Amino acid sequence: EVQLLESGGGLVQPGGSLRLSCAASGFTFSTYAMSWVRQAPGKGLEWVSVISGSGDGYTYDAESVKGRFTISRDISKSTVYLQMNSLRAEDTAVYFCARGAFSNGLYPFDKWGQGALVTVSS
Amino acid sequence: EMVLTQSPGTLALSPGERATLSCRASQTIAKNYFAWYQQKPGQTPRLLIYGVSSRAPGVPDRFSGSGSGTDFTLTISRLEPEDFAVYYCQRYGSSPGLYTFGQGTKLEIK
């Protein structure tokens, strides 16, 4: 069974940093693209970052987080990370990790973690 | 920048009725890289449709997707009580921006 388990959420002050983790199991982690998607309270879905399933681990970020957030992965631990720096109030959201539906490409998200709440407030 | 605009914002229907949800893209979507999701309160999104019209595993056949270019539609042929939720469209896997979600359509019970 595919499972995605996020951790690392919490309360952080504006300008601060936080690192989210997503531990994956039940599939060949290295061949699937993994993304982070966020949802502000009462709002819609916003894609944040993706790391490809190919060997080079190609990454791409939404404009809203470019230069502040960094996605990475540790294949040996089947874990994807989101390093979030220079956090702003508008980054407050539940952050989901999500798996691309098929291997070796950029596909829609068929598996989602339960989400990690990040609150940016003083 | 790709923008997806969903309409209507809220749709009120009764069980058994047919629902038609629309999504319009600001640019032509390449290679039919288009999907629909369902999200119920307190739950994570569920992939319903990918590649414009392919149902994800386990999705009932009352859900169907259609469209091309910039205009896409999700149809639910006969609404069941469990279908009342928020629906999001998505462009995936191509430039610009790789992934874009629409703002959502809330399907509520009339």
XYZ file of C-alpha atoms in Angstrom:
232
model
C 0.000 0.000 0.000
C 1.312 3.425 -0.942
C 1.757 5.690 2.042
C 3.013 9.267 2.334
C 3.622 10.650 5.810
C 4.490 14.301 6.313
C 6.175 15.749 9.362
C 7.853 18.956 10.445
C 4.981 21.408 10.438
C 4.483 23.974 13.166
C 4.414 27.608 14.161
C 7.209 29.856 12.899
C 7.774 33.594 12.959
C 7.836 35.667 9.774
C 11.279 35.473 8.220
C 11.949 32.119 9.832
C 12.661 28.691 8.379
C 11.111 25.256 8.561
C 11.797 21.920 6.915
C 9.029 19.520 6.013
C 9.628 15.826 5.419
C 7.528 13.269 3.593
C 8.364 9.612 4.129
C 7.151 7.389 1.319
C 6.532 3.665 1.274
C 4.852 1.016 -0.827
C 6.327 1.975 -4.204
C 9.638 2.472 -6.034
C 10.301 5.965 -4.759
C 13.159 6.817 -7.120
C 11.086 6.546 -10.298
C 8.180 8.795 -9.336
C 8.035 12.578 -9.365
C 7.073 13.991 -5.987
C 5.452 17.351 -5.362
C 4.446 19.617 -2.540
C 1.008 21.195 -2.751
C -0.396 23.634 -0.215
C -3.823 24.758 0.835
C -4.339 27.912 2.855
C -7.189 27.791 5.396
C -10.505 27.756 3.556
C -8.805 28.213 0.190
C -7.981 26.168 -2.888
C -5.002 24.064 -3.888
C -1.692 25.609 -4.897
C 1.160 23.569 -6.310
C 4.502 24.522 -4.729
C 7.412 22.393 -5.963
C 8.229 19.180 -7.813
C 11.232 16.889 -7.993
C 11.345 14.495 -10.890
C 11.647 10.737 -10.652
C 14.469 10.634 -13.131
C 18.062 10.129 -12.080
C 18.939 13.804 -12.179
C 16.245 14.819 -9.691
C 15.151 17.808 -11.758
C 13.323 20.383 -9.626
C 10.885 23.142 -10.402
C 9.158 25.665 -8.129
C 6.120 27.867 -8.327
C 6.890 31.564 -8.791
C 5.399 32.340 -5.383
C 8.133 30.367 -3.592
C 11.031 30.540 -6.029
C 14.258 31.472 -4.275
C 12.775 30.784 -0.830
C 11.756 27.119 -0.897
C 13.890 24.158 -1.958
C 12.658 20.654 -2.670
C 15.039 17.726 -2.342
C 14.964 13.996 -1.807
C 16.940 11.206 -0.161
C 16.354 8.080 -2.215
C 17.987 5.865 0.412
C 15.346 7.011 2.908
C 12.462 7.289 0.405
C 11.890 10.772 1.722
C 11.226 14.100 0.055
C 11.870 17.384 1.818
C 10.758 20.969 1.531
C 13.125 23.522 3.012
C 11.201 26.740 3.540
C 13.133 29.947 4.222
C 12.107 33.584 4.561
C 8.608 32.517 5.499
C 5.746 34.968 5.164
C 2.256 35.074 6.633
C 0.849 34.118 3.240
C 2.765 30.836 3.380
C 0.429 29.697 6.158
C -1.235 26.539 4.867
C -1.524 22.809 5.084
C 1.294 21.352 3.022
C 0.659 18.045 1.279
C 3.208 15.857 -0.391
C 1.834 14.140 -3.445
C 3.010 11.486 -5.877
C 2.796 11.658 -9.633
C 0.388 9.032 -10.924
C 2.898 7.248 -13.166
C 6.631 6.764 -13.095
C 9.192 8.589 -15.216
C 7.287 11.750 -15.986
C 5.333 14.682 -14.620
C 1.798 13.487 -14.024
C -1.196 14.461 -11.884
C -1.197 13.417 -8.255
C -2.730 10.078 -7.389
C -1.493 9.675 -3.819
C -1.454 12.359 -1.119
C -0.153 12.571 2.393
C -2.395 13.696 5.215
C -0.806 17.146 5.302
C 1.355 19.200 7.660
C 0.115 22.532 8.989
C 2.548 25.433 8.738
C 1.564 28.620 10.527
C 3.616 31.760 10.010
C 2.805 34.285 12.688
C 4.458 36.449 15.294
C 1.372 32.346 -16.736
C -1.341 29.752 -17.122
C -4.645 30.541 -15.380
C -7.503 28.070 -15.006
C -10.940 29.548 -14.348
C -13.655 27.238 -13.068
C -17.373 27.889 -13.342
C -19.668 28.089 -11.616
C -18.116 28.866 -8.256
C -20.939 27.031 -6.531
C -23.411 24.590 -8.024
C -26.512 23.504 -6.096
C -28.165 20.318 -7.334
C -30.159 17.402 -5.999
C -29.133 13.749 -5.859
C -29.965 12.044 -9.122
C -29.405 15.170 -11.196
C -26.668 15.695 -13.744
C -23.780 18.008 -12.885
C -21.678 19.869 -15.424
C -18.567 21.656 -14.201
C -16.424 23.803 -16.483
C -12.802 24.854 -16.556
C -11.331 27.347 -18.992
C -7.590 27.782 -19.525
C -5.927 31.051 -20.451
C -3.702 29.188 -22.935
C -4.052 26.003 -24.941
C -3.222 22.979 -22.824
C -0.678 20.780 -24.521
C -0.902 17.029 -24.945
C -4.210 16.797 -23.052
C -2.334 17.195 -19.786
C -5.501 17.966 -17.853
C -6.994 16.474 -14.704
C -9.876 16.774 -12.241
C -9.848 16.217 -8.482
C -12.493 15.886 -5.808
C -11.966 17.110 -2.268
C -14.372 16.506 0.593
C -14.177 18.498 3.848
C -11.311 17.367 6.018
C -9.994 14.990 3.383
C -7.141 15.040 0.921
C -7.848 15.561 -2.777
C -8.723 12.530 -4.873
C -7.677 12.216 -8.502
C -10.753 11.555 -10.639
C -9.762 12.175 -14.247
C -6.419 12.530 -16.043
C -5.522 13.006 -19.689
C -8.814 14.935 -20.078
C -11.026 11.847 -20.092
C -9.335 8.851 -18.431
C -10.800 7.810 -15.109
C -8.388 7.063 -12.290
C -8.614 3.573 -10.769
C -11.710 3.069 -8.642
C -13.564 6.146 -9.950
C -17.187 5.356 -10.798
C -18.222 5.614 -14.435
C -20.776 8.317 -13.634
C -17.768 10.664 -13.708
C -16.582 11.658 -17.163
C -14.250 14.292 -18.558
C -14.183 15.962 -21.927
C -12.776 18.937 -23.787
C -9.717 20.131 -25.615
C -7.593 23.192 -26.169
C -8.788 25.668 -23.554
C -12.222 24.379 -22.541
C -12.804 21.323 -20.381
C -15.797 19.776 -18.649
C -16.371 17.340 -15.815
C -19.766 15.654 -15.950
C -21.346 13.620 -13.193
C -24.220 11.793 -14.822
C -26.372 11.077 -11.772
C -25.341 12.640 -8.498
C -24.942 10.414 -5.468
C -24.934 11.869 -1.939
C -21.183 11.249 -1.653
C -20.457 13.380 -4.750
C -21.122 16.691 -3.006
C -17.671 18.167 -2.583
C -15.272 20.705 -4.065
C -13.868 19.918 -7.503
C -10.604 21.257 -8.888
C -9.260 21.204 -12.400
C -5.533 21.019 -13.049
C -3.086 21.472 -15.873
C 0.035 19.349 -15.367
C 3.416 18.508 -16.757
C 4.060 21.278 -19.252
C 5.264 24.852 -19.419
C 4.624 27.462 -18.299
C 4.657 26.636 -14.612
C 4.273 22.836 -14.909
C 1.244 22.586 -12.609
C -1.755 24.877 -12.211
C -5.007 24.381 -10.303
C -8.313 26.077 -10.878
C -9.912 27.862 -7.946
C -12.482 25.121 -7.399
C -16.207 24.559 -7.839
C -18.254 23.695 -4.777
C -20.989 21.204 -5.542
C -23.613 21.412 -2.815
C -26.918 19.753 -2.107
C -29.964 21.744 -3.153
